[in-house]
Amino acid sequence: MIVQTLSGSAGAGQAPADQAETGRTFSGVGVSPGRIIGSILLMPKAVREPAVGEQLVAGTSAEDASALLRTAAKAVQTNLTARSSSASGTGREVLEATALMANDPMLVKAAVKLINNGASAERAIWDAAASVAEMLHNLGGYMAERATDVLDVRGRIVAELRGVPAPGIPYSDTPFVLVGEDLAPADTATLDPAKVMALVTSSGGPQSHTAIIARALGLPAVVAAVGVDSLTDGTLVFVDGAAGTVLVDPGGDEVALAKAWETTTAALAVFDGTGRMKDGHLVPLLSNVGGAKDAVKAAAAGAQGVGLLRTEFCFLERDTEPTIAEQVEAYRGVFDAFPGKKVVVRTLDAGADKPLPFLTDASEPNPALGVRGYRTDFTSPGVLERQLQAIAQATEGTEAQVWVMAPMISTAEEAEHFASLCAAAGLKTPGVMVEVPSAALTSASILEHVDFVSLGTNDLTQYAMAADRQLGPLAGLNTPWQPAVLQLIRLTVAGSRDEGHNKPVGVCGEAAADPALAVVLVGLGVTTLSMTARALSAVAAVLASVTLPEAEQLAKLALTAHSAADARRIVREKLPILNTLGL
Amino acid sequence: MSERTAVIASRVGLHARPAGIFVAAVGELPLEVTIAMAGEPADDAMDASSILSIMSLGASNGDTVVLRAEGEGAEEALDSLVKILETDLDAE
């Protein structure tokens, strides 16, 4: 038969990927639950920088190169304008402005001048845009933020000149499954949750930016699925964000599973605002937020307070420290969303993956082990004290119960010093984060000086396992299911009990958003859980299905498991509700 | 040469969105329009049809800028552009 002959020869030669790959399963790490079927679009690789000093190819005149550049700039402008007309709100305005930049007379003129001096078109636009971006950056404020747009436009023009797909998240009229190597923080801004059905990456770990974005947006996601980026655009896949699998060309079973998930999400959309277990034991469920807008959303989702207010939003992308007045306004917006409820403010956590020009030293050889978090007070004293003053001022006149905690505390002495700074600022409830294993091991001494601790499981895992959280090959090590990490959590709770005042031990890391792990954490003695607002209903539903003694039993099994995978499997097997709900 | 001054009304200054609206309006004119901060020499004026020039001007709320154009219809054209700059485009 002709069809057989065709597919036979295709199989031996250049098979279309979707035929050769039919039924193939890629296994990765499931980082955000959900089961969907969709066709994929690949995230193009970042645009490679043209060689420094790259010259016009012999035989190409400056006029020809300039004409090509103008055509490319115009094409990018047309494309962005077309996209802006189908966007709405802020997205539309940003695209309209970016479209104007693509064919900007100043930018194009500067590039043409470089071409006339012998530079290749790619190198010319690269350098011309770099100078413009630097100039905008130096202007600071709003202009500095636009510098990124100029660099985005530059990448698009170079891609157009090379005839390769534009960088960044691909654009499509219809929803798709985004497949790539890993997402950068900058991609979050352009990720439209109405268009992206699921995220699948070949690299990255459970704490990677991709995972965090996916959980925040409630998108099913699988990371570290090696080889998945060899699929071609348009391939139909089934993504199971709980199991961590991606199946090419799904069949009837998967269609049924995806249908069932739709029903589940509808049922899971509500959290009644009280975290409680089957036996009535209360576990307050709070939310992690990064600003007033987040806080309003979290309150609407039923969060019983804020377990982690990331204050970096006031500081990032700035060249200078924000004033106390600016900070007061920013914090108050969050406090106002939670009258009568607890809001735990984490003081500035700069350094490592969140550098700040006025605080951190970008040349540190090992930033994760460098001057970051609370430690920036050693090198830039004053910033923390002013932030505490701002928090205290913002507290006046609000009804929120404001608690304050410092990140990256390693010793009881540091905790004592932080508590004294809080007292001086008039803040009544000081606490610290437990992210460094030394803090977990000495929590009893630490809690003699502060009123509570909150476990940051992302960093605690990275430090306990000595595994960088962004590295795909270490994804297996970098999970809070590691029995060693669970032991550190157990010891933190034990330290609190030894101290004798039953001071609260919360979790505000990504671990709290995993419904199965949430049960284990409560079983280990953790008193409150704080997570992305999206995860509240799922965690509440699973917690409500077990009693505290059952959770304690599951925690014991996880602690003594031989591996993270075993711990996860054993606990999940004892929680049938997970499978019923597809979590 | 016609000349007009305008006080920037947008609260955040002449940044991406207000600048975009202004540049789009300049682009529709059959004239070459320049923009400069008040007090700066006309020779240093920038191309008003370039959003990047406009942004690099760094004009904040309350700053005075000078628009210049030559040719037929320049007076009316500049009047319409002044109106845009003196509207708080962020408020809309």
XYZ file of C-alpha atoms in Angstrom:
675
model
C 0.000 0.000 0.000
C 1.158 3.435 -0.853
C 0.609 4.814 2.619
C 2.707 2.080 4.154
C 5.474 2.559 1.655
C 5.504 6.248 2.354
C 5.600 5.946 6.097
C 8.138 3.137 5.848
C 10.569 5.164 3.813
C 9.899 8.196 5.958
C 10.732 6.189 9.064
C 14.095 5.265 7.625
C 14.848 8.741 6.371
C 13.538 12.115 7.361
C 10.448 11.250 9.337
C 8.181 14.096 10.334
C 8.741 14.202 14.098
C 5.070 13.825 14.918
C 4.906 10.465 13.132
C 8.177 9.056 14.434
C 7.390 10.227 17.956
C 3.821 8.913 18.181
C 3.178 7.397 21.580
C 6.541 8.499 22.887
C 6.512 9.593 26.509
C 8.863 12.146 27.988
C 9.324 11.924 31.736
C 10.252 14.941 33.768
C 9.350 16.438 37.107
C 5.729 17.492 37.568
C 5.734 20.905 39.211
C 2.167 22.126 38.805
C -0.820 19.774 38.507
C -3.260 19.616 35.634
C -3.992 17.358 32.681
C -4.466 18.909 29.277
C -4.127 18.098 25.588
C -2.787 20.712 23.230
C -0.446 21.320 20.349
C 2.998 22.629 21.098
C 4.921 25.713 20.109
C 8.634 25.813 20.743
C 10.237 28.759 22.456
C 12.948 29.975 20.061
C 16.450 30.054 21.470
C 17.761 33.439 22.593
C 19.267 35.464 19.752
C 23.009 34.931 19.571
C 25.101 38.104 19.659
C 26.779 38.874 16.297
C 30.586 38.693 16.574
C 32.133 41.818 18.049
C 33.444 43.984 15.213
C 31.641 41.882 12.565
C 32.132 43.608 9.195
C 30.072 43.765 6.039
C 30.580 40.675 3.911
C 32.726 41.408 0.856
C 30.482 42.209 -2.084
C 27.704 43.703 0.071
C 27.516 47.454 -0.173
C 26.649 49.647 2.780
C 23.571 50.775 0.829
C 22.341 47.197 0.408
C 22.960 46.380 4.067
C 21.164 49.545 5.184
C 18.224 48.715 2.946
C 18.028 45.201 4.439
C 18.120 46.659 7.928
C 15.338 49.133 7.146
C 13.219 46.330 5.690
C 13.812 44.156 8.761
C 12.997 47.014 11.154
C 9.825 47.753 9.219
C 8.825 44.069 9.260
C 9.287 43.871 13.028
C 7.237 47.033 13.450
C 4.434 45.643 11.261
C 4.436 42.370 13.195
C 4.301 44.084 16.606
C 1.592 46.483 15.437
C -0.491 43.557 14.220
C -0.059 41.849 17.589
C -0.994 44.997 19.471
C -4.318 45.222 17.671
C -5.373 41.865 19.112
C -4.085 42.667 22.611
C -5.892 44.739 25.202
C -5.157 47.085 28.081
C -1.590 47.588 29.216
C -0.328 44.808 26.958
C -1.625 46.699 23.956
C 0.015 49.974 24.954
C 3.349 48.289 25.597
C 3.232 46.563 22.202
C 2.268 49.790 20.424
C 5.196 51.640 21.977
C 7.557 48.743 21.261
C 6.393 48.676 17.631
C 7.317 52.357 17.301
C 10.768 51.609 18.721
C 11.437 48.899 16.142
C 11.427 51.352 13.250
C 12.546 54.366 15.229
C 14.341 56.978 13.075
C 16.975 57.589 15.770
C 17.765 53.898 16.204
C 17.824 53.126 12.499
C 19.929 56.226 11.711
C 22.480 55.287 14.369
C 22.715 51.766 12.943
C 23.037 53.000 9.351
C 25.904 55.234 10.445
C 27.705 52.172 11.830
C 27.014 50.259 8.605
C 28.530 53.134 6.627
C 31.630 52.693 8.779
C 31.824 49.060 7.685
C 29.851 47.176 10.347
C 27.520 44.352 9.340
C 23.799 45.127 9.618
C 23.397 42.711 12.556
C 26.316 44.141 14.499
C 25.248 47.706 13.676
C 21.744 47.344 15.089
C 23.173 45.388 18.042
C 25.505 48.225 19.031
C 23.122 51.051 18.159
C 20.406 49.542 20.357
C 22.902 48.894 23.153
C 23.813 52.601 23.300
C 20.165 53.631 23.286
C 19.366 51.101 26.025
C 22.235 52.351 28.127
C 21.141 55.923 27.719
C 17.588 55.024 28.818
C 18.960 52.990 31.695
C 20.974 55.962 32.912
C 17.869 58.129 32.916
C 16.465 55.827 35.614
C 12.836 55.234 36.615
C 10.322 54.594 33.845
C 12.876 55.195 31.107
C 15.214 52.599 32.573
C 12.432 50.014 32.451
C 12.015 50.672 28.737
C 15.661 49.787 28.105
C 14.558 46.135 28.121
C 12.046 46.900 25.353
C 14.814 48.303 23.153
C 16.871 45.157 23.676
C 13.807 43.034 22.905
C 13.293 44.931 19.653
C 16.980 44.486 18.835
C 16.703 40.710 19.216
C 13.682 40.703 16.933
C 15.424 42.748 14.226
C 18.515 40.516 14.315
C 16.282 37.418 14.119
C 14.471 38.978 11.153
C 17.809 39.706 9.407
C 18.860 36.101 9.941
C 15.490 34.689 8.908
C 15.015 32.820 12.218
C 11.967 32.944 14.548
C 11.693 35.988 16.811
C 12.936 35.409 20.365
C 10.638 35.248 23.370
C 7.351 33.475 23.879
C 5.897 32.587 20.467
C 2.711 34.293 19.409
C -0.363 32.423 18.281
C -4.053 33.151 17.905
C -4.951 29.823 19.468
C -3.918 28.414 22.852
C -0.831 26.192 22.872
C 1.543 24.194 25.066
C 4.769 26.149 25.455
C 7.885 23.989 25.133
C 11.360 25.338 25.748
C 14.617 24.892 27.570
C 13.654 27.052 30.558
C 11.847 30.350 31.094
C 13.607 33.489 32.274
C 11.988 35.860 34.774
C 11.545 38.374 31.939
C 9.351 35.910 30.022
C 6.713 36.052 32.751
C 5.706 39.533 31.680
C 4.856 38.381 28.171
C 3.303 35.043 29.091
C -0.417 35.272 28.398
C -2.218 32.654 30.536
C -5.165 32.816 28.152
C -2.926 31.551 25.332
C -0.530 29.226 27.130
C -2.231 25.994 28.255
C 0.777 24.331 29.881
C 4.527 24.732 30.285
C 7.021 21.998 29.458
C 10.782 22.495 29.705
C 13.758 20.268 29.003
C 15.801 21.896 31.756
C 15.074 23.608 35.081
C 14.146 22.103 38.421
C 11.132 22.148 40.758
C 12.216 25.560 42.075
C 13.061 27.051 38.674
C 11.360 30.187 37.446
C 9.250 28.071 35.095
C 7.875 26.107 38.048
C 7.159 29.205 40.106
C 5.421 30.963 37.200
C 3.349 27.864 36.430
C 2.117 27.519 39.998
C 1.341 31.217 40.236
C -0.706 31.088 37.027
C -2.247 27.684 37.760
C -0.846 26.185 34.554
C 0.040 22.474 34.371
C 3.817 22.188 34.082
C 6.542 19.587 33.639
C 10.214 20.536 33.951
C 13.454 18.637 33.287
C 11.752 16.555 30.566
C 14.958 15.802 28.685
C 14.609 15.770 24.898
C 11.191 17.360 24.764
C 12.549 20.393 22.919
C 13.334 18.164 19.928
C 9.597 17.954 19.137
C 8.283 20.103 16.307
C 5.733 22.907 16.387
C 2.177 21.656 16.140
C 2.799 18.228 17.703
C -0.199 17.192 19.786
C 0.714 16.225 23.355
C -0.936 15.206 26.621
C 0.656 16.959 29.605
C 0.202 15.572 33.120
C 1.593 18.184 35.508
C 1.167 15.928 38.563
C 2.791 12.809 37.124
C 5.438 14.828 35.276
C 4.838 13.208 31.899
C 4.344 14.397 28.334
C 2.812 11.931 25.854
C 2.979 12.511 22.090
C -0.240 11.972 20.102
C -2.566 11.038 22.978
C -5.449 8.606 22.643
C -8.909 8.148 24.136
C -7.692 7.494 27.693
C -5.876 10.788 27.810
C -8.832 12.655 26.329
C -10.935 11.292 29.194
C -8.335 12.291 31.767
C -8.129 15.820 30.368
C -11.947 16.078 30.474
C -11.991 14.908 34.091
C -9.402 17.533 35.005
C -11.681 20.291 33.700
C -14.349 19.136 36.140
C -11.805 18.988 38.965
C -10.530 22.512 38.433
C -14.067 23.808 38.573
C -14.598 21.972 41.881
C -11.233 23.116 43.242
C -11.798 26.749 42.411
C -13.112 27.527 45.888
C -11.437 27.661 49.280
C -13.791 28.532 52.139
C -11.151 30.489 54.045
C -10.465 28.023 56.889
C -7.726 25.415 56.618
C -8.815 22.433 58.710
C -8.114 18.717 58.823
C -10.591 15.845 58.962
C -10.425 15.815 62.780
C -10.965 19.563 63.021
C -7.286 20.408 63.669
C -6.782 23.914 62.278
C -3.963 24.714 59.860
C -4.172 28.357 58.792
C -3.492 28.640 55.049
C -1.896 31.911 54.053
C -0.595 33.322 50.823
C 2.761 34.491 49.501
C 2.412 37.880 47.844
C 4.665 40.336 46.057
C 2.672 43.556 46.244
C -0.756 45.112 46.800
C -2.274 43.679 43.616
C -1.267 40.155 44.614
C -2.595 40.749 48.107
C -6.035 41.722 46.863
C -6.143 38.577 44.710
C -4.974 36.413 47.613
C -7.645 37.864 49.907
C -10.271 37.120 47.259
C -8.993 33.522 47.050
C -9.693 33.118 50.777
C -6.138 33.382 52.124
C -6.147 33.611 55.932
C -3.407 36.214 55.839
C -0.041 36.738 54.208
C 2.671 34.300 55.254
C 5.303 35.937 53.095
C 5.276 39.471 51.762
C 8.253 39.758 49.435
C 9.355 43.367 49.749
C 11.735 43.188 46.796
C 9.025 44.657 44.571
C 9.823 48.066 46.094
C 13.538 47.708 45.438
C 14.154 45.735 42.245
C 15.108 47.504 39.017
C 16.150 50.580 40.944
C 19.537 52.199 41.100
C 18.890 53.821 44.453
C 17.108 52.898 47.654
C 13.381 53.797 47.701
C 12.468 56.492 50.228
C 10.674 55.623 53.457
C 7.541 57.368 52.164
C 7.549 55.265 48.973
C 7.941 52.094 51.005
C 5.189 53.045 53.457
C 2.735 53.476 50.605
C 3.699 50.158 49.010
C 3.387 48.158 52.258
C 0.153 49.804 53.290
C -1.516 48.620 50.094
C -0.860 45.053 51.227
C -1.870 45.601 54.857
C -5.158 47.139 53.770
C -6.104 43.962 51.907
C -5.991 41.942 55.159
C -7.694 43.867 57.981
C -7.579 41.920 61.262
C -5.330 39.258 59.705
C -1.696 38.365 59.924
C 0.744 39.805 57.387
C 4.332 38.538 57.653
C 6.703 40.997 56.032
C 10.047 39.633 54.930
C 12.723 42.290 54.920
C 14.684 42.850 51.754
C 16.085 39.626 50.282
C 18.588 40.944 47.741
C 21.607 39.133 46.347
C 22.173 35.848 44.495
C 19.436 35.719 41.807
C 18.064 39.136 42.895
C 20.988 41.599 42.590
C 20.561 45.257 43.516
C 23.131 47.805 42.343
C 23.125 49.774 45.607
C 23.366 46.749 47.899
C 24.970 43.696 46.375
C 28.323 42.962 44.818
C 27.781 41.443 41.366
C 31.371 40.185 41.226
C 30.992 37.637 44.036
C 32.252 34.286 42.744
C 29.534 32.370 44.597
C 26.516 34.636 45.122
C 24.222 31.971 46.635
C 26.765 31.728 49.469
C 27.482 35.441 49.446
C 26.243 38.664 50.966
C 22.511 38.213 50.463
C 19.320 38.571 52.485
C 19.903 39.787 56.051
C 23.654 39.749 55.400
C 23.480 42.917 53.260
C 23.154 44.688 56.627
C 26.827 43.812 57.254
C 28.004 45.667 54.160
C 25.335 48.371 53.731
C 24.086 49.175 57.230
C 21.105 51.505 57.388
C 18.992 50.105 54.545
C 17.426 47.471 56.831
C 16.811 49.966 59.651
C 15.096 52.353 57.270
C 12.977 49.515 55.892
C 11.912 48.538 59.415
C 10.987 52.168 60.100
C 8.910 52.193 56.919
C 7.138 48.958 57.919
C 6.423 50.384 61.381
C 5.012 53.576 59.870
C 2.887 51.610 57.417
C 1.500 49.603 60.337
C 0.066 52.729 61.962
C -3.603 53.073 61.216
C -4.016 49.653 59.601
C -5.866 46.747 61.125
C -3.497 44.055 59.865
C -1.386 42.219 62.459
C 2.063 42.912 61.121
C 4.884 40.434 61.791
C 8.392 40.961 60.421
C 11.042 38.417 59.527
C 14.597 38.480 58.208
C 15.787 36.189 55.386
C 19.044 34.190 55.407
C 19.608 34.075 59.159
C 22.368 31.619 60.122
C 22.889 32.088 63.879
C 21.073 32.954 67.102
C 23.257 36.081 67.361
C 21.916 37.339 64.046
C 18.367 36.620 65.201
C 19.045 38.557 68.415
C 20.422 41.521 66.481
C 17.450 41.521 64.118
C 15.038 41.403 67.077
C 16.779 44.431 68.603
C 16.435 46.368 65.318
C 12.717 45.499 65.223
C 12.264 46.618 68.837
C 14.032 49.902 68.072
C 11.653 50.499 65.160
C 8.655 49.710 67.385
C 7.778 46.449 65.651
C 6.342 43.969 68.136
C 6.576 40.554 66.466
C 10.036 39.765 65.089
C 10.862 36.434 63.477
C 13.370 34.884 61.128
C 13.379 32.623 58.134
C 14.922 29.196 58.381
C 16.666 28.685 55.045
C 20.199 27.932 56.134
C 20.628 24.447 57.650
C 22.479 25.987 60.626
C 19.317 27.897 61.564
C 17.244 24.690 61.424
C 19.732 22.969 63.731
C 19.778 25.825 66.262
C 16.124 26.857 66.143
C 15.757 26.485 69.936
C 18.421 29.164 70.557
C 17.098 31.322 67.740
C 13.569 31.206 69.155
C 14.844 32.511 72.514
C 15.259 35.842 70.697
C 12.377 35.944 68.218
C 8.667 35.091 68.281
C 8.373 32.800 65.268
C 10.249 31.127 62.439
C 9.212 30.494 58.854
C 10.822 27.785 56.755
C 11.894 28.859 53.287
C 12.018 25.407 51.743
C 13.417 26.490 48.357
C 16.686 27.779 49.774
C 16.737 25.255 52.637
C 16.679 22.484 50.017
C 19.335 24.134 47.849
C 21.663 24.533 50.851
C 20.964 21.163 52.479
C 21.519 19.294 49.227
C 24.264 21.634 47.893
C 22.358 21.792 44.613
C 21.721 25.012 42.682
C 17.974 25.375 42.316
C 18.201 26.508 38.679
C 20.122 23.487 37.408
C 18.112 20.895 35.489
C 20.580 18.015 35.969
C 20.247 18.438 39.765
C 16.439 18.461 39.777
C 16.388 15.078 41.510
C 18.441 16.420 44.413
C 16.658 19.711 44.511
C 13.302 18.681 45.926
C 11.938 19.308 49.400
C 10.864 15.630 49.392
C 14.498 14.786 50.181
C 14.414 13.011 53.575
C 17.333 15.208 54.716
C 15.288 18.351 54.117
C 12.337 16.822 55.983
C 14.700 16.022 58.868
C 15.771 19.672 59.041
C 12.120 20.697 59.175
C 11.498 18.145 61.967
C 14.482 19.503 63.909
C 13.251 23.088 63.511
C 9.915 22.058 65.057
C 11.704 20.091 67.793
C 13.766 23.201 68.621
C 10.602 25.251 68.950
C 9.143 22.664 71.362
C 12.399 22.600 73.364
C 12.321 26.370 73.690
C 9.087 25.871 75.596
C 6.700 28.599 74.418
C 5.153 26.813 71.440
C 6.295 29.545 69.111
C 4.879 29.143 65.598
C 6.844 27.348 62.872
C 5.440 28.124 59.443
C 6.411 27.152 55.910
C 6.388 29.768 53.184
C 8.393 27.955 50.497
C 7.081 26.238 47.410
C 6.778 22.983 49.388
C 3.603 24.265 51.038
C 1.898 24.466 47.635
C 2.326 20.723 46.983
C -0.820 19.202 48.528
C 0.863 15.885 49.373
C 3.892 17.560 50.897
C 1.623 19.958 52.796
C 0.208 16.919 54.651
C 3.750 15.790 55.525
C 4.698 19.294 56.741
C 1.691 19.435 59.049
C 2.575 15.924 60.242
C 6.057 17.183 61.080
C 4.501 19.810 63.354
C 4.433 22.857 61.085
C 1.655 25.191 62.290
C 0.851 27.338 59.239
C 1.355 27.019 55.493
C 1.814 29.909 53.103
C 1.663 29.450 49.344
C 0.739 30.974 46.027
C -2.984 31.838 46.157
C -3.671 29.398 43.324
C -2.706 26.420 45.458
C -4.947 27.235 48.444
C -8.000 25.250 47.371
C -6.070 22.118 46.377
C -4.043 22.096 49.599
C -7.191 22.722 51.663
C -9.037 19.865 49.938
C -6.250 17.352 50.559
C -5.625 18.449 54.172
C -9.331 18.053 54.889
C -9.112 14.399 53.825
C -6.726 13.344 56.639
C -6.517 13.628 60.435
C -3.507 15.025 62.277
C -2.419 11.563 63.562
C -2.632 10.248 59.980
C -0.485 13.146 58.783
C 2.039 12.398 61.553
C 2.162 8.787 60.390
C 2.776 9.878 56.779
C 5.510 12.249 57.950
C 7.264 9.338 59.686
C 7.139 7.270 56.490
C 8.581 10.157 54.469
C 11.360 10.831 56.979
C 12.589 7.258 56.836
C 12.257 6.823 53.065
C 15.429 5.959 51.163
C 15.027 8.638 48.551
C 12.996 11.696 47.672
C 11.191 9.727 44.984
C 10.333 6.965 47.481
C 9.114 9.478 50.046
C 6.861 11.121 47.489
C 5.557 7.815 46.128
C 4.851 6.318 49.571
C 2.974 9.386 50.767
C 1.021 9.800 47.540
C -0.094 6.153 47.652
C -1.643 6.778 51.062
C -3.531 9.832 49.825
C -6.045 8.440 47.305
C -7.750 11.823 47.040
C -4.761 13.036 44.977
C -5.530 10.620 42.203
C -9.251 11.309 42.360
C -8.607 15.010 41.936
C -5.739 14.574 39.449
C -3.345 16.471 41.722
C 10.255 78.556 11.800
C 7.278 78.198 14.116
C 7.824 77.533 17.763
C 5.592 76.542 20.706
C 6.264 75.670 24.310
C 4.349 73.032 26.224
C 4.320 71.901 29.850
C 4.314 68.108 30.221
C 1.062 67.105 31.902
C 1.505 63.334 32.222
C 2.251 62.505 35.839
C 5.040 60.081 34.976
C 6.547 62.385 32.364
C 6.938 61.723 28.660
C 7.475 57.951 28.859
C 6.398 55.021 26.713
C 2.651 55.446 26.510
C 2.284 59.250 26.353
C 5.397 59.352 24.172
C 3.852 56.748 21.867
C 0.681 58.768 21.442
C 2.703 61.914 20.755
C 5.030 60.230 18.252
C 2.097 58.673 16.412
C 0.564 62.155 16.077
C 3.847 63.615 14.785
C 4.130 60.748 12.305
C 0.822 61.723 10.721
C 2.042 65.228 9.939
C 3.678 66.071 6.602
C 6.236 68.159 8.510
C 9.520 67.669 10.305
C 8.989 68.520 13.954
C 11.737 68.838 16.570
C 11.539 68.801 20.334
C 13.943 70.172 22.952
C 13.906 71.008 26.632
C 13.202 74.721 27.200
C 16.436 76.683 27.372
C 18.417 74.264 25.224
C 19.823 75.468 21.873
C 17.665 74.706 18.832
C 20.639 72.873 17.306
C 20.380 70.213 19.998
C 16.683 69.625 19.349
C 15.646 66.022 18.666
C 13.506 64.405 16.004
C 9.980 64.430 17.435
C 8.981 61.441 15.304
C 11.427 59.215 17.230
C 9.999 57.637 20.354
C 13.498 56.879 21.585
C 14.558 60.527 21.169
C 11.475 61.658 23.022
C 12.168 59.231 25.842
C 15.844 60.116 26.037
C 14.810 63.734 26.454
C 13.791 62.636 29.942
C 11.028 65.248 30.247
C 9.244 64.896 33.595
C 5.858 66.088 34.691
C 5.894 69.895 34.830
C 8.928 70.294 32.542
C 8.665 72.746 29.665
C 9.619 71.583 26.180
C 9.938 73.529 22.917
C 8.451 72.233 19.653
C 9.657 73.612 16.333
C 8.500 73.082 12.744
C 8.708 74.843 9.422
C 6.439 74.945 6.430
C 2.803 75.155 5.522
C 0.426 74.337 8.350
C 3.204 74.377 10.939
C 1.327 76.734 13.287
C -1.808 74.575 13.441
C 0.215 71.381 13.633
C 2.214 72.613 16.607
C -0.951 73.782 18.362
C -2.414 70.282 18.100
C 0.807 68.720 19.424
C 0.922 71.122 22.383
C -2.588 70.023 23.252
C -1.432 66.391 23.404
C 1.530 67.195 25.637
C -0.581 69.290 27.976
C -3.102 66.484 28.522
C -2.507 63.971 31.320
C -2.463 60.910 29.080
C -2.022 58.549 32.015
C -5.315 59.635 33.456
C -7.266 58.373 30.476
